[in-house]
mmCIF file of C-alpha atoms in Angstrom:
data_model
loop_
_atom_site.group_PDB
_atom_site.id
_atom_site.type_symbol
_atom_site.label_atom_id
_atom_site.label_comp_id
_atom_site.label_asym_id
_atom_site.label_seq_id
_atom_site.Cartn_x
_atom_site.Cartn_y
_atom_site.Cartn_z
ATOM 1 C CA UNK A 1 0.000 0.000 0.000
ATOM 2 C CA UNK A 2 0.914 3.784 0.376
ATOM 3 C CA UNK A 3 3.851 4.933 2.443
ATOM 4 C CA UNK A 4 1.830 7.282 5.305
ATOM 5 C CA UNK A 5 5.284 7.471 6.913
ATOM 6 C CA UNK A 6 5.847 11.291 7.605
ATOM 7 C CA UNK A 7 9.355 12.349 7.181
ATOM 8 C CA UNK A 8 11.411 15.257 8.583
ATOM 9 C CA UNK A 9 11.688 17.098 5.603
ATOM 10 C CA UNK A 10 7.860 17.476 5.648
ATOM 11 C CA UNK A 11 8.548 19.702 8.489
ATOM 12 C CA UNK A 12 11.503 21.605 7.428
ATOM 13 C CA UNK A 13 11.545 24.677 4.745
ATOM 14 C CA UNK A 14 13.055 24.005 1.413
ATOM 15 C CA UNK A 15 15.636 26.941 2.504
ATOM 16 C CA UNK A 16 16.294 25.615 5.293
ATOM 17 C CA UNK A 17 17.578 22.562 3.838
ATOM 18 C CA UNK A 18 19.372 23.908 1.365
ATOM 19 C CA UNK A 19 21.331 26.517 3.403
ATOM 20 C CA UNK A 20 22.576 23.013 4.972
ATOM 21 C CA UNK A 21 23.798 21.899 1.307
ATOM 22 C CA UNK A 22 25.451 24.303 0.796
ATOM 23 C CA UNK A 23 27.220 24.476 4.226
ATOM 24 C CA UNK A 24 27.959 20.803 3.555
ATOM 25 C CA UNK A 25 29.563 20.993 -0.018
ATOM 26 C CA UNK A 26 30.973 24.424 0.993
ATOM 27 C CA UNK A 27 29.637 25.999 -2.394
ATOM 28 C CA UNK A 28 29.587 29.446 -3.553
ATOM 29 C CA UNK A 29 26.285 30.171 -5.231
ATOM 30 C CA UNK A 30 26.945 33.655 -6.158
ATOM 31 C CA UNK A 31 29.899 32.867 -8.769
ATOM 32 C CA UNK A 32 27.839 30.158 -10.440
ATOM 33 C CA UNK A 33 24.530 32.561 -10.889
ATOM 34 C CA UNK A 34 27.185 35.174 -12.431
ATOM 35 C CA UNK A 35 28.420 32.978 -15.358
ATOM 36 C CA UNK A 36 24.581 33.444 -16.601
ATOM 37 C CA UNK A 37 24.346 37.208 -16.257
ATOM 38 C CA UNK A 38 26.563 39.079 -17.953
ATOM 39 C CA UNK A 39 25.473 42.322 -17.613
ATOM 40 C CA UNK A 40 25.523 41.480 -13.705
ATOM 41 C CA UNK A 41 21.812 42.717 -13.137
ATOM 42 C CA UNK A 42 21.268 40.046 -10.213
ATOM 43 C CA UNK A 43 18.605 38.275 -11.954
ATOM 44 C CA UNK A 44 18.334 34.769 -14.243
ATOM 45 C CA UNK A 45 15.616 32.646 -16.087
ATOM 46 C CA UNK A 46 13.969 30.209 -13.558
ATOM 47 C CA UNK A 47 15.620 27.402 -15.791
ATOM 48 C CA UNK A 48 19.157 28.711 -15.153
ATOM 49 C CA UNK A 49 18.423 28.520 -11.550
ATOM 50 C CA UNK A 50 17.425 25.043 -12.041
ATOM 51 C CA UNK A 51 20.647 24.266 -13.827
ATOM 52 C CA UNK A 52 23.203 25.967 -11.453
ATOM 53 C CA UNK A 53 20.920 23.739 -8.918
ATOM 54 C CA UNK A 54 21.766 20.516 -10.722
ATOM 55 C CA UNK A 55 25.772 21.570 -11.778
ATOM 56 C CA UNK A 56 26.108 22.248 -7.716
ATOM 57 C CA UNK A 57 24.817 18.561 -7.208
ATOM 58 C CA UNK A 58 21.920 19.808 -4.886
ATOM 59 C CA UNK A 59 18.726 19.856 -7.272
ATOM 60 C CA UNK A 60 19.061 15.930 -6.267
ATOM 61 C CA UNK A 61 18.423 16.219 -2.921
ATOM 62 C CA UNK A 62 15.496 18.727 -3.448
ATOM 63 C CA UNK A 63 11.712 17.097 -4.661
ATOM 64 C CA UNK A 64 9.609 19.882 -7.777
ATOM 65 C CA UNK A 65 7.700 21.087 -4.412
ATOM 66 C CA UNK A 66 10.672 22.508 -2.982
ATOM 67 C CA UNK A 67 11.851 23.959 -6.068
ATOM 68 C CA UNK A 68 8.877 25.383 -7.272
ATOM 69 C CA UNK A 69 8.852 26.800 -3.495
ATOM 70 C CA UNK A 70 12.017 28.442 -3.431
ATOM 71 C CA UNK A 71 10.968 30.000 -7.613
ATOM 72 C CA UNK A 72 7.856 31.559 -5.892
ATOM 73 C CA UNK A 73 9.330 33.196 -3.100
ATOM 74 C CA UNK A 74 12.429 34.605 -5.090
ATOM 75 C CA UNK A 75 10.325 35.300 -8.998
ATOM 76 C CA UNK A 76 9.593 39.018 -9.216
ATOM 77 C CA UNK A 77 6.779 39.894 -11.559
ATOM 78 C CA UNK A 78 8.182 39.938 -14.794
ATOM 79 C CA UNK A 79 9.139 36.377 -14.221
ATOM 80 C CA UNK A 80 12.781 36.542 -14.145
ATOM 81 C CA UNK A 81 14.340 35.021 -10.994
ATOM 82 C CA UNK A 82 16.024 37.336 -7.834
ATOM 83 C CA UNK A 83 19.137 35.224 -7.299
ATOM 84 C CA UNK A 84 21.167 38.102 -5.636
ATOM 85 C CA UNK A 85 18.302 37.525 -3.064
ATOM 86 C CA UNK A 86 18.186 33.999 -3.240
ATOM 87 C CA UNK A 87 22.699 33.563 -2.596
ATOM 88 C CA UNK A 88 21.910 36.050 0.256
ATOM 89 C CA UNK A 89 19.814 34.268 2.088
ATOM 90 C CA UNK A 90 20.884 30.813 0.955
ATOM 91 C CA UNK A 91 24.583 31.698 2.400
ATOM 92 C CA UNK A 92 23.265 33.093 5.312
ATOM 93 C CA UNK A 93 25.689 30.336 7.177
ATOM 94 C CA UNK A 94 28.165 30.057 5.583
ATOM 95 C CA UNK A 95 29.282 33.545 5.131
ATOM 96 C CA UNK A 96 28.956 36.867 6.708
ATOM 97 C CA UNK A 97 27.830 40.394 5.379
ATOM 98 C CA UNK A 98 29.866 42.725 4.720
ATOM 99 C CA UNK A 99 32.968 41.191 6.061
ATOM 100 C CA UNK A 100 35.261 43.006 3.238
ATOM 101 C CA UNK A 101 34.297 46.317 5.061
ATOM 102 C CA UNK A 102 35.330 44.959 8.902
ATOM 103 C CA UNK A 103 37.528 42.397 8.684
ATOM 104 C CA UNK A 104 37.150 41.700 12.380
ATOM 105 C CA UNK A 105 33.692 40.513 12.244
ATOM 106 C CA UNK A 106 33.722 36.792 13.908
ATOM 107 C CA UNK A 107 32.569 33.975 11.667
ATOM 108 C CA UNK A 108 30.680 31.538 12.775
ATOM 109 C CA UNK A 109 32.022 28.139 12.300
ATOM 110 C CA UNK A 110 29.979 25.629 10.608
ATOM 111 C CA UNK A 111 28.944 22.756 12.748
ATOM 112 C CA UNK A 112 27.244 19.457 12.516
ATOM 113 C CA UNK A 113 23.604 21.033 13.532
ATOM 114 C CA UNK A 114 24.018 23.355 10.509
ATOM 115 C CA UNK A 115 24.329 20.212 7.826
ATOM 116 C CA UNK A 116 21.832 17.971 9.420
ATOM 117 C CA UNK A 117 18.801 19.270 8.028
ATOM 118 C CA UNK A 118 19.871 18.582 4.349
ATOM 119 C CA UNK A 119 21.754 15.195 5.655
ATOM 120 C CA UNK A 120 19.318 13.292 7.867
ATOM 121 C CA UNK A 121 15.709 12.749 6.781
ATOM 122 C CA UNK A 122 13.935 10.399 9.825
ATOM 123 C CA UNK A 123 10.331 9.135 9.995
ATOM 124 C CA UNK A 124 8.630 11.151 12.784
ATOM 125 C CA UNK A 125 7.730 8.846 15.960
ATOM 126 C CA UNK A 126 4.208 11.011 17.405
ATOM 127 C CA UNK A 127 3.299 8.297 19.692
ATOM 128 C CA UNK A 128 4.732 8.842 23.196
ATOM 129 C CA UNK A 129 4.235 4.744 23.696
ATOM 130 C CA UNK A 130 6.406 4.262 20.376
ATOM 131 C CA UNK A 131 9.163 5.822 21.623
ATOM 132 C CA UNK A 132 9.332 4.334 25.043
ATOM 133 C CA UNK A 133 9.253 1.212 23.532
ATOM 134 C CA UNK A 134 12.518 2.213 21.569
ATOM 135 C CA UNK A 135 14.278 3.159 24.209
ATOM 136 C CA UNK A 136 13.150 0.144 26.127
ATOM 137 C CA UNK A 137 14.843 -1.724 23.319
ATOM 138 C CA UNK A 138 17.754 0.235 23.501
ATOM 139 C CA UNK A 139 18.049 -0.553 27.199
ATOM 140 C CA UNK A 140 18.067 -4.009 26.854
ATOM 141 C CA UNK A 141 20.500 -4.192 23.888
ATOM 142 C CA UNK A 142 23.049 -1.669 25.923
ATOM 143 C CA UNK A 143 22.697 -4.494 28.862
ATOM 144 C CA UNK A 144 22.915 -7.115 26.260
ATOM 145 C CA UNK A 145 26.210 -5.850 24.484
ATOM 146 C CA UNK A 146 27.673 -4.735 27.670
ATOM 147 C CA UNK A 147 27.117 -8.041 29.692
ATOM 148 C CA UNK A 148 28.690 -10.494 26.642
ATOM 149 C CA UNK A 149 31.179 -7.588 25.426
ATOM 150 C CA UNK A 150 30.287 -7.648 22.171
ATOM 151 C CA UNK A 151 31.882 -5.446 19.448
ATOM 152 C CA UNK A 152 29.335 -3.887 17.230
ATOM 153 C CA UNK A 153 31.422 -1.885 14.663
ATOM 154 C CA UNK A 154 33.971 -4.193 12.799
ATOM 155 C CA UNK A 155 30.593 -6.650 12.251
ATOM 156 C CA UNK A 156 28.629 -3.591 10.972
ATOM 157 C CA UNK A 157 31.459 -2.288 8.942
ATOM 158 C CA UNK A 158 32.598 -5.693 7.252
ATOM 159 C CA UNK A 159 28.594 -5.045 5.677
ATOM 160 C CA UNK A 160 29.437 -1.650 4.910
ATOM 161 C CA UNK A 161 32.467 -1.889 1.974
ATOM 162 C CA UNK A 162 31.742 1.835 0.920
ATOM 163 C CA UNK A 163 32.199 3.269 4.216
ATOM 164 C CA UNK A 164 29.262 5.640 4.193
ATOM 165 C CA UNK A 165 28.274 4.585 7.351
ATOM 166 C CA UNK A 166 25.354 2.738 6.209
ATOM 167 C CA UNK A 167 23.732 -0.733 5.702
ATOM 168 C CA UNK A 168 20.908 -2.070 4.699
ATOM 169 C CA UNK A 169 18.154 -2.786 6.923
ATOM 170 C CA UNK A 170 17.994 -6.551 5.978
ATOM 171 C CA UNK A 171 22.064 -6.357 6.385
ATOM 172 C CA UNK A 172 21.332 -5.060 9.752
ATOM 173 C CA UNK A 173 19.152 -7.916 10.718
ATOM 174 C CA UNK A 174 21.487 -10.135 9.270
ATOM 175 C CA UNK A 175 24.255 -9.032 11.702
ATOM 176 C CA UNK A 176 22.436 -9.294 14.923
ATOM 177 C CA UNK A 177 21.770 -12.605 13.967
ATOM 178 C CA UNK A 178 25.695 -13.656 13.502
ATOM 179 C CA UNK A 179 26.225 -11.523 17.407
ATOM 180 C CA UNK A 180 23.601 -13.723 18.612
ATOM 181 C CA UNK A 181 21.265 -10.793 19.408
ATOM 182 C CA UNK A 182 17.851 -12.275 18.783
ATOM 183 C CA UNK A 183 15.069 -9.104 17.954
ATOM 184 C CA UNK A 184 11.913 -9.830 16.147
ATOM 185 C CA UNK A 185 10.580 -8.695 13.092
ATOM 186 C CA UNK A 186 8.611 -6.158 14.932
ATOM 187 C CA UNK A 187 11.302 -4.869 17.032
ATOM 188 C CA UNK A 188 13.839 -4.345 14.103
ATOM 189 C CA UNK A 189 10.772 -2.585 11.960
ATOM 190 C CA UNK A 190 10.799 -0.459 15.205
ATOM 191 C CA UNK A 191 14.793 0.582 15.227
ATOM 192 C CA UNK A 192 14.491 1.065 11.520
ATOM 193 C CA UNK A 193 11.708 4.022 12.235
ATOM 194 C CA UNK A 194 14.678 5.673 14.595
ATOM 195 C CA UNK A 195 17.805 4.952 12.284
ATOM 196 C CA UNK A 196 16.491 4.872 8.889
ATOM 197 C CA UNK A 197 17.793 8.420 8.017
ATOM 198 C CA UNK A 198 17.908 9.117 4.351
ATOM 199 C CA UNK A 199 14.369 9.572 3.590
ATOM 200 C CA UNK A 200 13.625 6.012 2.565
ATOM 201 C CA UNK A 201 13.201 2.553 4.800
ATOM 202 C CA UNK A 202 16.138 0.889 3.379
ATOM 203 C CA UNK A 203 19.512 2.810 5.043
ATOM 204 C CA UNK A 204 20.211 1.889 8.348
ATOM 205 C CA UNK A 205 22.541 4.254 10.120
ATOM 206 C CA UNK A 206 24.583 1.757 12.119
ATOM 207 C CA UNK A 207 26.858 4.755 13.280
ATOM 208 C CA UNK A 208 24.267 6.820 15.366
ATOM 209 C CA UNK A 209 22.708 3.052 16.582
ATOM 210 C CA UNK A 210 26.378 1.853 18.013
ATOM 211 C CA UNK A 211 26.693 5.153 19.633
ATOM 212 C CA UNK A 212 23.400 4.769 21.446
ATOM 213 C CA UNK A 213 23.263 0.921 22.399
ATOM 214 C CA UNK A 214 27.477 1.037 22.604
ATOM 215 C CA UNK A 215 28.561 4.360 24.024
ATOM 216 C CA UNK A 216 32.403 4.274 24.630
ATOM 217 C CA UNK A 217 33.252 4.200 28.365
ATOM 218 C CA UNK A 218 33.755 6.870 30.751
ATOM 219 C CA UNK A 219 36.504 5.455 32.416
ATOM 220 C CA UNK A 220 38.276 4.281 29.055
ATOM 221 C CA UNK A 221 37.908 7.868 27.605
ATOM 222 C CA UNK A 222 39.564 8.978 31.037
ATOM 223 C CA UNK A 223 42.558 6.621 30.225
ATOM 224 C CA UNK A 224 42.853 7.637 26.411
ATOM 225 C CA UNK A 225 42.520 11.660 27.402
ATOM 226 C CA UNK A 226 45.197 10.647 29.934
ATOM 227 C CA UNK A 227 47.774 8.717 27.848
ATOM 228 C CA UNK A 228 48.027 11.878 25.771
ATOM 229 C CA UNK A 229 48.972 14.197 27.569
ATOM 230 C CA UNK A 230 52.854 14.312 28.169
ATOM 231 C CA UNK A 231 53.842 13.553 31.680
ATOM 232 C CA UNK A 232 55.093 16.140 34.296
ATOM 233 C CA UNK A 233 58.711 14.645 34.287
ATOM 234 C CA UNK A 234 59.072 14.078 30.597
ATOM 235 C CA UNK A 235 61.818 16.247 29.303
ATOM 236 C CA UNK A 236 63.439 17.177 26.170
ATOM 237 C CA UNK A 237 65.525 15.092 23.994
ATOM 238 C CA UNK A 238 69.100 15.753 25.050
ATOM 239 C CA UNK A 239 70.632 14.612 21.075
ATOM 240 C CA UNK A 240 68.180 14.887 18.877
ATOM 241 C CA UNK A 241 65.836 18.624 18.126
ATOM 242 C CA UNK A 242 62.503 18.743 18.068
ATOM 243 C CA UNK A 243 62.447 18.178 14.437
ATOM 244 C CA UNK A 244 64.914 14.874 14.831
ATOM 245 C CA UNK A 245 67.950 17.032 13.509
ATOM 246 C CA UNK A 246 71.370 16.099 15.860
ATOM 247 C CA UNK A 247 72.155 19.000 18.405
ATOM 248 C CA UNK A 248 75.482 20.507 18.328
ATOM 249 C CA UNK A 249 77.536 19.316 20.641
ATOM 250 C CA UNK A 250 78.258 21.757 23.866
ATOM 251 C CA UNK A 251 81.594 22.631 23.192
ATOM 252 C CA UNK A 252 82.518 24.232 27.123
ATOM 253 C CA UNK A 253 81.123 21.156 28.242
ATOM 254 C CA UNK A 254 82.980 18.443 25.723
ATOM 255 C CA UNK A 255 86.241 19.959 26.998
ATOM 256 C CA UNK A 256 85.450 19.257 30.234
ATOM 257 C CA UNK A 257 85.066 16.156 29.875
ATOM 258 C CA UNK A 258 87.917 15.420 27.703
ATOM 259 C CA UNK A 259 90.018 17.152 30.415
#
């Protein structure tokens, strides 16, 4: 039947999203818009927005709804489209006004909560009794993984030859089975509602689901944050620079010794 799933993105405004595309690919909009006005009036056809869209590699990640969106709201009345407009508010992120007239204005830096909207599409859970049941699965596979020490990643990422971080849902199921983690049909259908992330039922994100049912240890992290930090007694090498060049040798104190 139909897919009644509501996603993210159903929530989220087509700007929104693609402010975080273009934080993500770290793209200036501006230059591209340019190449089809000569005469630098700050307007194109609505088709040469679409195409600077699809040369930047983002009209992929945006459905005709947002597009057509994003048209309205920037089309003045004779039809042509405001992309002066559009780059201002689309870089709003990733770069800051007037910056060539005070130098010292602070930029901020982009950060992980500025990408995920364009990123991470997730089913929306409504039902409070949904997600207590997730995390009531979560509980028991954290006591599960803990109790027989089982290492989640190297399984997950011996599925996952492309490194992108995710697997297939039926690879996912396939993996607890090999750990010996028994979950039901049901109860996998349920983490795939909380890790399926791409706007589709199929990509498991085993990253974000290891960090949750696997979180590295406090007292480990303690130890690691600890082994790296140089020691209060360690001191310089007495022969060799910091760059593994010889030192020259003391001269006052080679005589001395010779003597």
């Amino acid at each position: 039947g139909r897919d009644r799933t509501e996603w993210s993105h159903s929530r989220s405004h087509p700007m929104e999203r693609l402010r975080s595309k273009v934080v993500e690919k770290r793209v200036r909009l501006y230059e591209y818009f340019q190449d089809f006005d000569a005469l630098r009036k700050g307007v194109c056809t609505v088709g040469q927005m679409k195409t600077v869209m699809s040369i930047l590699d983002v009209a992929k990640a945006m459905t005709r709804e947002d597009l057509e969106s994003i048209t309205s709201q920037f089309c003045r009345s004779d039809g042509m489209f405001d992309y002066r407009a559009f780059c201002a508010e689309a870089d709003k992120h990733f770069t800051t006004p007037g910056l060539e007239k005070d130098p010292s204005l602070p930029i901020p830096v982009p950060d992980v909560s500025m990408t995920s909207p364009g990123r991470r599409n997730r089913p929306i859970i409504n039902s409070s009794r949904k997600v207590a049941e997730i995390e009531a699965l979560h509980d028991r596979l954290r006591s599960k993984v803990r109790k027989h020490r089982i290492h989640l990643t190297p399984a997950f990422q011996d599925m996952d030859r492309t490194k992108r971080g995710h697997i297939s849902a039926s690879q996912f199921a396939r993996v607890l089975v090999q750990l010996n983690i028994a979950l039901s049909d049901a109860e996998v259908a349920q983490l795939c509602t909380q890790y399926c992330d791409l706007g589709n039922h199929v990509d498991f994100n085993y990253v974000e689901f290891v960090k949750k049912v696997d979180p590295p240890d406090v007292a480990f992290s303690q130890t690691q944050t600890l082994g790296a930090t140089p020691r209060l007694g360690d001191t310089a090498p007495k022969y060799f620079t910091a760059l593994g060049t010889v030192r020259p040798v003391d001269r006052m104190h080679s005589t001395a010794l010779v003597a």
